[in-house]
């Protein structure tokens, strides 16, 4: 009897906890609906916040890679600074028409020498520094900047000199020596995103330098991943670049694989390549067949075994929130909207996205949140493509929440734990490149920035489609 009473008590406690959780979520949503009018922001506000944060970087961290906004100091990724933040900030400042600041960065980029005796992560510097340099060139057409981009690209190329054509994890900018020693396993292992997120920047570099070698190296690496797909057509998540063998057999959309898929699609928008187009179509079909699942009435994209397709983990990392944008641009509005609804639900549950959440057990795996842009990016694409006000409303809500939890005396900071909103002394470089850019272009007039005219790299550096002539692309990139 005692046991029965205890069980009833436990069950009712569980029900009441669940329903109070649900009530909390519903309340947040209702609140958001009710105060939407007061949430709308103007582009000037984002511009002012960009300037304020940029000034803080200049004042406290100039010369360093990133700003530490709480201790008001700077931090470097490696033993020597690469000075990354300015490369990421340029294209956002340019869209905002902040000419004095962009001129300063252009001069800074011209003064930069890359002959540094340090090993840098090929993936990260490609999307941020090479992507940033190319965005400066695209905007200014300053040939000296193009020379800097070519010089930087040439310093990355030795990394691709491997038995498979997949780049080593890192390369020494001065000597061209490669090192896999920051990777997993035996030190020659990279994840799929590190292996094959180069088509876009290397394609632009080939186009402007008129030398196909960059695009061809990127394409070889991409095909090396695709050709090693499993018997059911899925790539794995970690590969040995020398043997070409998978060292892990999971497959997913999350960080570690995300931008491999992103570039299969996006590079075609600038440089149509039938081979890559075919790989993308094939891969999308597999994503929908194996990763996608409806769970508890929502659309999720799970981690699966690359050989059997069986679900191995039901999780979502905030990076995979980029995917509704891709689905929408590809034309799969139905799945894009379902997927976006899931991300918005998770944001509303915590008031920010945790880095990783396990949706089957309703639990956070990694609770930090680093001002990442992906959910804003997807809401922006969906608003542009469907014209539905609800997506702009989501963006208004995200801005309100970020201001409430992350705005500090000098700029913005990351969060250690979304459950407590404990602050973290870090401002990632992509906050300048992506997060503030997406907030800005979501509300700015079409005359100032027209979504339809641009394709963004994975770091949100925008490239004008009309700058790239398809016929010239074929010759300059060596596309058959
Ligand atoms: C960015 O550096 C890039 O978008 C990258 O592809 C993964 N995500 C981070 C920001 O979250």
Coordinates of C-alpha atoms and ligand atoms in Angstrom, one line a residue:
X1 CA 0.0 0.0 0.0
X2 CA 2.8 2.4 1.1
X3 CA 4.6 1.6 -2.2
X4 CA 1.4 2.3 -4.2
X5 CA 1.0 5.7 -2.5
X6 CA 4.6 6.6 -3.1
X7 CA 4.3 5.6 -6.8
X8 CA 1.2 7.7 -7.2
X9 CA 3.0 10.6 -5.6
X10 CA 6.0 10.2 -7.8
X11 CA 3.9 10.0 -11.0
X12 CA 1.9 13.1 -10.1
X13 CA 5.1 14.9 -9.3
X14 CA 6.5 14.0 -12.7
X15 CA 3.3 15.0 -14.4
X16 CA 3.2 18.3 -12.6
X17 CA 6.9 19.0 -13.4
X18 CA 6.3 18.2 -17.1
X19 CA 3.2 20.4 -17.2
X20 CA 5.0 23.2 -15.4
X21 CA 7.8 23.0 -17.9
X22 CA 5.2 23.1 -20.7
X23 CA 3.5 26.0 -19.1
X24 CA 6.8 27.9 -18.9
X25 CA 7.4 27.3 -22.6
X26 CA 3.9 28.3 -23.6
X27 CA 4.2 31.4 -21.4
X28 CA 7.3 32.5 -23.2
X29 CA 5.7 32.0 -26.5
X30 CA 2.6 33.9 -25.5
X31 CA 4.7 36.7 -24.1
X32 CA 6.6 36.9 -27.3
X33 CA 3.4 37.1 -29.4
X34 CA 2.0 39.8 -27.2
X35 CA 4.9 42.1 -27.2
X36 CA 6.0 41.6 -30.7
X37 CA 5.3 45.2 -31.7
X38 CA 7.6 46.4 -29.0
X39 CA 10.3 44.0 -30.0
X40 CA 10.8 45.2 -33.6
X41 CA 14.2 46.8 -34.0
X42 CA 15.7 49.2 -36.6
X43 CA 18.9 48.6 -38.6
X44 CA 20.4 51.6 -36.8
X45 CA 20.4 49.8 -33.5
X46 CA 22.4 46.8 -34.9
X47 CA 24.8 49.2 -36.6
X48 CA 25.3 51.1 -33.4
X49 CA 26.0 47.8 -31.6
X50 CA 28.4 46.7 -34.3
X51 CA 30.3 49.9 -33.9
X52 CA 30.3 49.7 -30.1
X53 CA 31.6 46.2 -30.2
X54 CA 34.1 46.9 -32.9
X55 CA 35.4 49.9 -31.0
X56 CA 35.8 47.7 -28.0
X57 CA 37.9 45.2 -30.0
X58 CA 40.0 48.0 -31.3
X59 CA 40.5 49.5 -27.8
X60 CA 41.1 46.4 -25.8
X61 CA 42.2 43.6 -28.3
X62 CA 43.6 45.2 -31.4
X63 CA 46.4 42.9 -32.7
X64 CA 44.8 39.9 -31.0
X65 CA 42.6 37.3 -32.6
X66 CA 39.6 37.8 -30.4
X67 CA 38.2 40.2 -27.8
X68 CA 37.7 39.1 -24.2
X69 CA 34.9 41.6 -23.4
X70 CA 34.6 41.1 -19.7
X71 CA 38.3 41.2 -18.7
X72 CA 38.7 43.9 -21.5
X73 CA 41.6 42.2 -23.1
X74 CA 42.6 40.0 -26.1
X75 CA 43.3 36.4 -26.8
X76 CA 45.2 34.5 -29.5
X77 CA 44.4 31.1 -31.0
X78 CA 48.0 30.2 -31.5
X79 CA 51.4 31.3 -30.0
X80 CA 51.4 34.2 -32.5
X81 CA 48.4 36.3 -33.4
X82 CA 46.7 36.0 -36.9
X83 CA 44.6 39.0 -36.1
X84 CA 41.4 37.3 -37.2
X85 CA 38.6 39.5 -36.0
X86 CA 39.2 42.3 -38.5
X87 CA 39.0 39.8 -41.4
X88 CA 35.7 38.6 -40.1
X89 CA 34.4 42.1 -39.3
X90 CA 35.1 43.7 -42.7
X91 CA 32.1 42.5 -44.7
X92 CA 29.6 43.4 -42.0
X93 CA 31.0 46.9 -41.6
X94 CA 31.0 47.3 -45.4
X95 CA 27.3 46.4 -45.7
X96 CA 26.6 48.9 -42.9
X97 CA 28.4 51.6 -44.9
X98 CA 31.0 52.2 -42.2
X99 CA 33.7 53.4 -44.6
X100 CA 36.2 54.7 -42.1
X101 CA 36.3 51.3 -40.4
X102 CA 36.5 49.3 -43.6
X103 CA 39.3 51.5 -44.9
X104 CA 41.2 50.9 -41.7
X105 CA 40.8 47.1 -42.1
X106 CA 41.8 47.2 -45.8
X107 CA 45.0 49.0 -44.8
X108 CA 45.6 46.5 -41.9
X109 CA 45.1 43.6 -44.4
X110 CA 47.7 45.2 -46.8
X111 CA 50.2 45.4 -43.9
X112 CA 49.7 41.8 -42.9
X113 CA 52.6 39.4 -43.6
X114 CA 51.7 35.7 -43.5
X115 CA 55.2 34.4 -43.2
X116 CA 54.6 33.1 -39.6
X117 CA 56.2 30.0 -38.2
X118 CA 53.0 28.6 -36.7
X119 CA 50.7 25.7 -37.5
X120 CA 47.1 26.9 -38.3
X121 CA 44.0 24.9 -38.6
X122 CA 43.3 24.9 -42.4
X123 CA 39.5 24.7 -42.0
X124 CA 39.2 27.7 -39.7
X125 CA 41.6 30.1 -41.4
X126 CA 40.1 29.2 -44.8
X127 CA 36.5 30.3 -43.9
X128 CA 37.6 33.3 -41.8
X129 CA 40.9 34.7 -43.2
X130 CA 40.8 33.6 -46.8
X131 CA 37.0 34.2 -46.9
X132 CA 37.6 37.6 -45.3
X133 CA 40.3 38.6 -47.7
X134 CA 38.3 37.6 -50.7
X135 CA 35.3 39.6 -49.4
X136 CA 37.6 42.7 -49.1
X137 CA 38.7 42.1 -52.7
X138 CA 35.2 41.6 -53.9
X139 CA 34.2 44.9 -52.4
X140 CA 37.3 47.0 -53.2
X141 CA 38.8 45.4 -56.3
X142 CA 42.1 46.4 -54.8
X143 CA 44.6 44.2 -56.7
X144 CA 47.0 44.3 -53.8
X145 CA 44.4 42.6 -51.6
X146 CA 44.0 39.9 -54.2
X147 CA 47.8 39.3 -54.0
X148 CA 47.4 38.9 -50.2
X149 CA 44.6 36.4 -50.8
X150 CA 46.7 34.5 -53.3
X151 CA 49.6 34.5 -51.0
X152 CA 47.5 33.2 -48.1
X153 CA 45.9 30.5 -50.4
X154 CA 49.3 29.4 -51.5
X155 CA 50.3 28.8 -47.9
X156 CA 47.3 26.6 -47.3
X157 CA 47.8 24.5 -50.5
X158 CA 50.6 22.2 -49.1
X159 CA 48.1 20.8 -46.6
X160 CA 46.2 19.2 -49.6
X161 CA 49.3 17.3 -50.6
X162 CA 48.3 14.0 -49.0
X163 CA 47.7 10.5 -50.4
X164 CA 44.0 11.1 -50.5
X165 CA 43.9 14.8 -51.4
X166 CA 42.2 15.5 -48.1
X167 CA 44.0 18.3 -46.3
X168 CA 46.0 17.7 -43.2
X169 CA 44.4 19.3 -40.1
X170 CA 47.0 22.1 -39.9
X171 CA 49.7 23.6 -41.9
X172 CA 52.7 25.8 -41.0
X173 CA 52.2 29.2 -42.7
X174 CA 55.9 29.7 -43.2
X175 CA 57.3 26.3 -44.1
X176 CA 54.3 24.6 -45.5
X177 CA 55.0 21.6 -43.2
X178 CA 51.8 19.8 -42.2
X179 CA 50.7 18.4 -38.9
X180 CA 47.9 16.2 -38.0
X181 CA 48.8 16.3 -34.4
X182 CA 45.8 18.3 -33.3
X183 CA 43.4 15.8 -34.7
X184 CA 41.9 12.6 -33.3
X185 CA 43.4 9.1 -33.2
X186 CA 46.9 8.7 -34.7
X187 CA 47.2 12.4 -35.5
X188 CA 46.3 12.2 -39.2
X189 CA 42.6 12.3 -38.7
X190 CA 40.2 15.1 -39.6
X191 CA 36.5 15.5 -39.4
X192 CA 34.4 15.6 -42.6
X193 CA 33.9 19.4 -42.4
X194 CA 37.7 19.9 -42.0
X195 CA 38.2 17.6 -44.9
X196 CA 35.9 19.2 -47.4
X197 CA 34.8 22.8 -46.8
X198 CA 36.9 24.5 -49.5
X199 CA 35.0 24.6 -52.8
X200 CA 33.6 28.0 -52.1
X201 CA 36.6 30.1 -51.1
X202 CA 39.0 28.1 -53.4
X203 CA 36.6 28.5 -56.3
X204 CA 36.6 32.3 -55.8
X205 CA 40.4 32.3 -55.5
X206 CA 40.6 30.3 -58.8
X207 CA 38.2 32.7 -60.4
X208 CA 40.0 35.8 -59.5
X209 CA 43.6 34.4 -59.9
X210 CA 42.6 32.6 -63.1
X211 CA 44.4 29.5 -61.8
X212 CA 42.3 26.3 -61.5
X213 CA 44.6 24.7 -59.0
X214 CA 42.8 26.0 -55.9
X215 CA 39.3 24.8 -57.0
X216 CA 40.7 21.5 -58.2
X217 CA 42.4 20.8 -54.8
X218 CA 39.1 21.6 -53.1
X219 CA 37.2 19.4 -55.5
X220 CA 39.6 16.5 -55.1
X221 CA 39.2 16.6 -51.3
X222 CA 35.4 16.8 -51.6
X223 CA 35.2 13.9 -54.0
X224 CA 37.6 11.9 -51.7
X225 CA 35.0 12.1 -49.0
X226 CA 32.0 11.4 -51.2
X227 CA 33.7 8.4 -52.9
X228 CA 34.2 6.8 -49.6
X229 CA 30.5 6.8 -48.7
X230 CA 29.2 3.6 -47.2
X231 CA 27.1 0.9 -48.9
X232 CA 24.0 2.9 -48.0
X233 CA 25.5 6.1 -49.4
X234 CA 26.5 7.9 -46.2
X235 CA 29.9 9.5 -45.3
X236 CA 31.4 9.0 -41.9
X237 CA 32.5 11.8 -39.5
X238 CA 36.2 11.2 -39.0
X239 CA 38.7 10.0 -41.6
X240 CA 42.4 9.1 -41.8
X241 CA 43.7 11.3 -44.6
X242 CA 46.6 9.1 -45.4
X243 CA 44.8 5.7 -45.6
X244 CA 41.4 7.1 -46.6
X245 CA 39.8 4.9 -43.9
X246 CA 37.0 6.1 -41.7
X247 CA 37.9 6.0 -38.1
X248 CA 34.4 6.6 -36.8
X249 CA 31.2 5.4 -38.4
X250 CA 28.7 8.0 -37.3
X251 CA 27.0 10.3 -39.8
X252 CA 25.0 13.5 -39.1
X253 CA 24.4 17.1 -39.9
X254 CA 26.0 18.5 -36.8
X255 CA 29.3 20.3 -36.2
X256 CA 32.0 18.1 -37.8
X257 CA 30.0 17.4 -40.9
X258 CA 27.8 20.5 -41.3
X259 CA 29.7 22.7 -43.8
X260 CA 30.7 19.7 -46.0
X261 CA 27.0 19.6 -46.9
X262 CA 26.6 23.3 -46.9
X263 CA 29.3 23.7 -49.6
X264 CA 28.1 20.9 -51.8
X265 CA 25.0 23.1 -52.2
X266 CA 26.4 26.6 -52.0
X267 CA 29.4 26.4 -54.3
X268 CA 27.1 25.4 -57.1
X269 CA 25.3 28.7 -56.7
X270 CA 28.4 30.6 -57.7
X271 CA 30.1 28.0 -59.8
X272 CA 27.7 25.5 -61.4
X273 CA 29.6 22.2 -61.5
X274 CA 27.5 19.2 -62.7
X275 CA 29.6 16.7 -60.7
X276 CA 29.2 18.6 -57.4
X277 CA 25.5 19.2 -58.2
X278 CA 25.0 15.5 -58.6
X279 CA 26.8 14.8 -55.3
X280 CA 24.6 17.4 -53.5
X281 CA 21.3 15.9 -54.9
X282 CA 22.4 12.4 -53.9
X283 CA 23.5 13.6 -50.4
X284 CA 20.3 15.5 -49.8
X285 CA 18.2 12.4 -50.5
X286 CA 20.3 10.4 -48.0
X287 CA 19.9 13.2 -45.4
X288 CA 16.2 13.0 -45.8
X289 CA 16.1 9.2 -45.8
X290 CA 18.4 8.5 -42.9
X291 CA 18.9 11.6 -40.6
X292 CA 15.4 13.0 -40.6
X293 CA 12.9 11.7 -38.1
X294 CA 9.7 12.9 -36.6
X295 CA 9.9 12.6 -32.8
X296 CA 7.4 13.7 -30.3
X297 CA 5.6 15.7 -33.1
X298 CA 8.7 17.6 -34.2
X299 CA 11.2 17.3 -37.0
X300 CA 14.7 16.3 -36.0
X301 CA 17.9 15.2 -37.7
X302 CA 19.6 12.4 -35.8
X303 CA 23.1 10.9 -35.7
X304 CA 23.1 7.6 -37.5
X305 CA 25.4 4.7 -38.1
X306 CA 26.9 5.2 -41.6
X307 CA 26.6 1.5 -42.5
X308 CA 23.2 0.6 -41.2
X309 CA 21.4 3.9 -41.0
X310 CA 20.3 3.1 -37.5
X311 CA 20.0 6.0 -35.1
X312 CA 22.9 6.1 -32.6
X313 CA 22.1 9.4 -30.9
X314 CA 19.2 11.7 -30.7
X315 CA 20.8 15.1 -30.4
X316 CA 21.0 18.5 -31.9
X317 CA 23.9 20.9 -31.8
X318 CA 23.3 24.6 -32.3
X319 CA 25.5 24.5 -35.5
X320 CA 23.0 22.3 -37.4
X321 CA 20.5 25.2 -37.2
X322 CA 22.1 26.3 -40.5
X323 CA 20.2 23.6 -42.3
X324 CA 16.7 25.2 -42.7
X325 CA 18.5 28.0 -44.6
X326 CA 19.9 25.4 -47.0
X327 CA 16.6 23.5 -47.3
X328 CA 14.7 26.8 -48.0
X329 CA 17.3 28.0 -50.6
X330 CA 17.1 24.6 -52.2
X331 CA 13.4 24.9 -52.5
X332 CA 12.3 22.4 -49.9
X333 CA 10.2 24.9 -48.0
X334 CA 8.0 22.3 -46.2
X335 CA 11.0 20.6 -44.5
X336 CA 12.7 23.9 -43.9
X337 CA 9.7 25.3 -42.0
X338 CA 9.3 22.1 -39.9
X339 CA 13.0 22.1 -39.1
X340 CA 13.0 25.9 -38.2
X341 CA 10.0 25.3 -35.9
X342 CA 12.0 22.8 -33.9
X343 CA 14.9 25.2 -33.5
X344 CA 12.6 28.0 -32.5
X345 CA 11.0 25.7 -29.9
X346 CA 14.4 24.9 -28.4
X347 CA 15.4 28.5 -28.3
X348 CA 12.2 29.4 -26.5
X349 CA 12.7 26.6 -24.0
X350 CA 15.9 28.2 -22.7
X351 CA 16.0 31.7 -24.1
X352 CA 19.1 30.9 -26.1
X353 CA 20.4 27.7 -27.7
X354 CA 22.5 25.3 -25.7
X355 CA 25.5 23.9 -27.6
X356 CA 24.1 20.4 -27.6
X357 CA 20.7 19.0 -26.5
X358 CA 19.5 15.4 -26.4
X359 CA 15.9 15.4 -27.6
X360 CA 14.9 11.9 -26.6
X361 CA 15.7 12.5 -22.9
X362 CA 15.0 16.2 -22.8
X363 CA 18.4 17.0 -21.5
X364 CA 21.3 19.4 -22.2
X365 CA 24.7 17.8 -23.1
X366 CA 26.7 21.0 -23.5
X367 CA 25.1 24.0 -21.9
X368 CA 27.3 26.8 -23.2
X369 CA 26.2 29.2 -25.9
X370 CA 28.6 31.3 -27.9
X371 CA 26.6 33.9 -29.7
X372 CA 26.4 31.5 -32.7
X373 CA 24.6 32.8 -35.8
X374 CA 23.0 29.7 -37.4
X375 CA 19.4 30.0 -36.0
X376 CA 19.2 33.7 -37.0
X377 CA 20.7 32.8 -40.4
X378 CA 17.9 30.3 -41.1
X379 CA 15.1 32.6 -39.9
X380 CA 16.5 35.3 -42.2
X381 CA 16.6 33.0 -45.2
X382 CA 13.1 31.7 -44.4
X383 CA 11.8 35.3 -44.1
X384 CA 13.4 36.3 -47.4
X385 CA 12.1 33.2 -49.2
X386 CA 8.6 32.8 -47.8
X387 CA 7.9 36.4 -46.9
X388 CA 6.2 35.2 -43.7
X389 CA 6.2 37.7 -40.8
X390 CA 6.6 34.9 -38.2
X391 CA 10.2 34.5 -39.2
X392 CA 11.0 38.1 -38.7
X393 CA 9.2 37.9 -35.4
X394 CA 11.5 35.1 -34.4
X395 CA 14.6 37.2 -35.3
X396 CA 13.1 40.1 -33.1
X397 CA 12.8 37.6 -30.3
X398 CA 16.4 36.3 -30.6
X399 CA 17.7 39.9 -30.6
X400 CA 15.8 40.7 -27.5
X401 CA 17.1 37.6 -25.7
X402 CA 20.7 38.1 -26.8
X403 CA 20.5 41.7 -25.6
X404 CA 19.1 40.6 -22.3
X405 CA 21.7 38.0 -21.5
X406 CA 24.8 38.8 -23.5
X407 CA 25.1 42.6 -23.8
X408 CA 27.8 43.9 -21.5
X409 CA 29.5 47.2 -20.7
X410 CA 31.7 47.2 -23.9
X411 CA 30.3 44.6 -26.3
X412 CA 28.7 41.2 -26.0
X413 CA 29.8 38.0 -24.3
X414 CA 29.2 34.3 -24.5
X415 CA 27.3 32.3 -22.0
X416 CA 28.7 29.4 -19.8
X417 CA 25.4 27.8 -19.1
X418 CA 22.0 28.6 -20.6
X419 CA 20.2 27.4 -17.5
X420 CA 21.9 30.0 -15.2
X421 CA 23.0 32.5 -17.9
X422 CA 26.4 32.6 -16.3
X423 CA 28.6 34.9 -18.4
X424 CA 31.7 33.7 -20.3
X425 CA 34.5 36.1 -21.2
X426 CA 34.7 35.5 -24.9
X427 CA 33.5 37.1 -28.1
X428 CA 33.9 34.8 -31.1
X429 CA 35.1 36.4 -34.3
X430 CA 32.0 35.1 -36.2
X431 CA 29.9 37.4 -34.0
X432 CA 31.2 40.3 -36.2
X433 CA 31.0 38.3 -39.4
X434 CA 27.8 36.5 -39.0
X435 CA 25.6 37.1 -36.0
X436 CA 25.3 40.9 -36.2
X437 CA 25.3 40.7 -40.0
X438 CA 22.2 38.5 -40.1
X439 CA 20.4 40.7 -37.6
X440 CA 21.2 43.7 -39.7
X441 CA 20.3 42.4 -43.2
X442 CA 17.0 40.9 -41.8
X443 CA 15.7 44.5 -41.3
X444 CA 17.6 46.7 -43.7
X445 CA 16.0 48.0 -46.9
X446 CA 16.4 45.9 -50.0
X447 CA 18.1 48.8 -51.8
X448 CA 20.9 48.5 -49.3
X449 CA 21.3 44.8 -49.3
X450 CA 19.3 42.4 -51.5
X451 CA 19.4 38.8 -50.4
X452 CA 18.8 37.6 -54.0
X453 CA 22.0 39.1 -55.2
X454 CA 24.4 37.3 -52.9
X455 CA 25.7 33.9 -51.7
X456 CA 27.3 33.8 -48.2
X457 CA 30.2 31.6 -47.4
X458 CA 29.9 29.5 -44.2
X459 CA 31.3 32.5 -42.2
X460 CA 28.6 34.8 -43.8
X461 CA 31.0 36.7 -46.0
X462 CA 28.7 37.7 -48.9
X463 CA 29.7 37.4 -52.6
X464 CA 27.8 39.0 -55.4
X465 CA 26.5 36.4 -57.9
X466 CA 26.8 38.9 -60.8
X467 CA 30.6 39.1 -60.2
X468 CA 31.1 35.6 -61.4
X469 CA 30.4 34.8 -65.0
X470 CA 29.4 31.1 -65.6
X471 CA 31.4 30.8 -68.8
X472 CA 34.5 32.3 -67.4
X473 CA 34.1 30.1 -64.2
X474 CA 34.3 26.9 -66.3
X475 CA 37.7 27.9 -67.7
X476 CA 39.1 29.6 -64.6
X477 CA 38.1 26.7 -62.3
X478 CA 38.7 23.9 -64.8
X479 CA 35.1 22.7 -64.7
X480 CA 34.3 20.2 -67.5
Ligands
LIG1 C1 31.2 29.6 -38.0 O1 32.6 29.8 -37.8 C2 31.0 28.9 -39.3 O2 29.7 29.1 -39.7 C3 31.3 27.4 -39.3 O3 31.0 26.8 -40.5 C4 30.6 26.7 -38.1 N1 29.9 27.6 -37.3 C5 30.6 28.8 -36.8 C6 29.7 29.7 -36.0 O4 28.8 29.0 -35.2

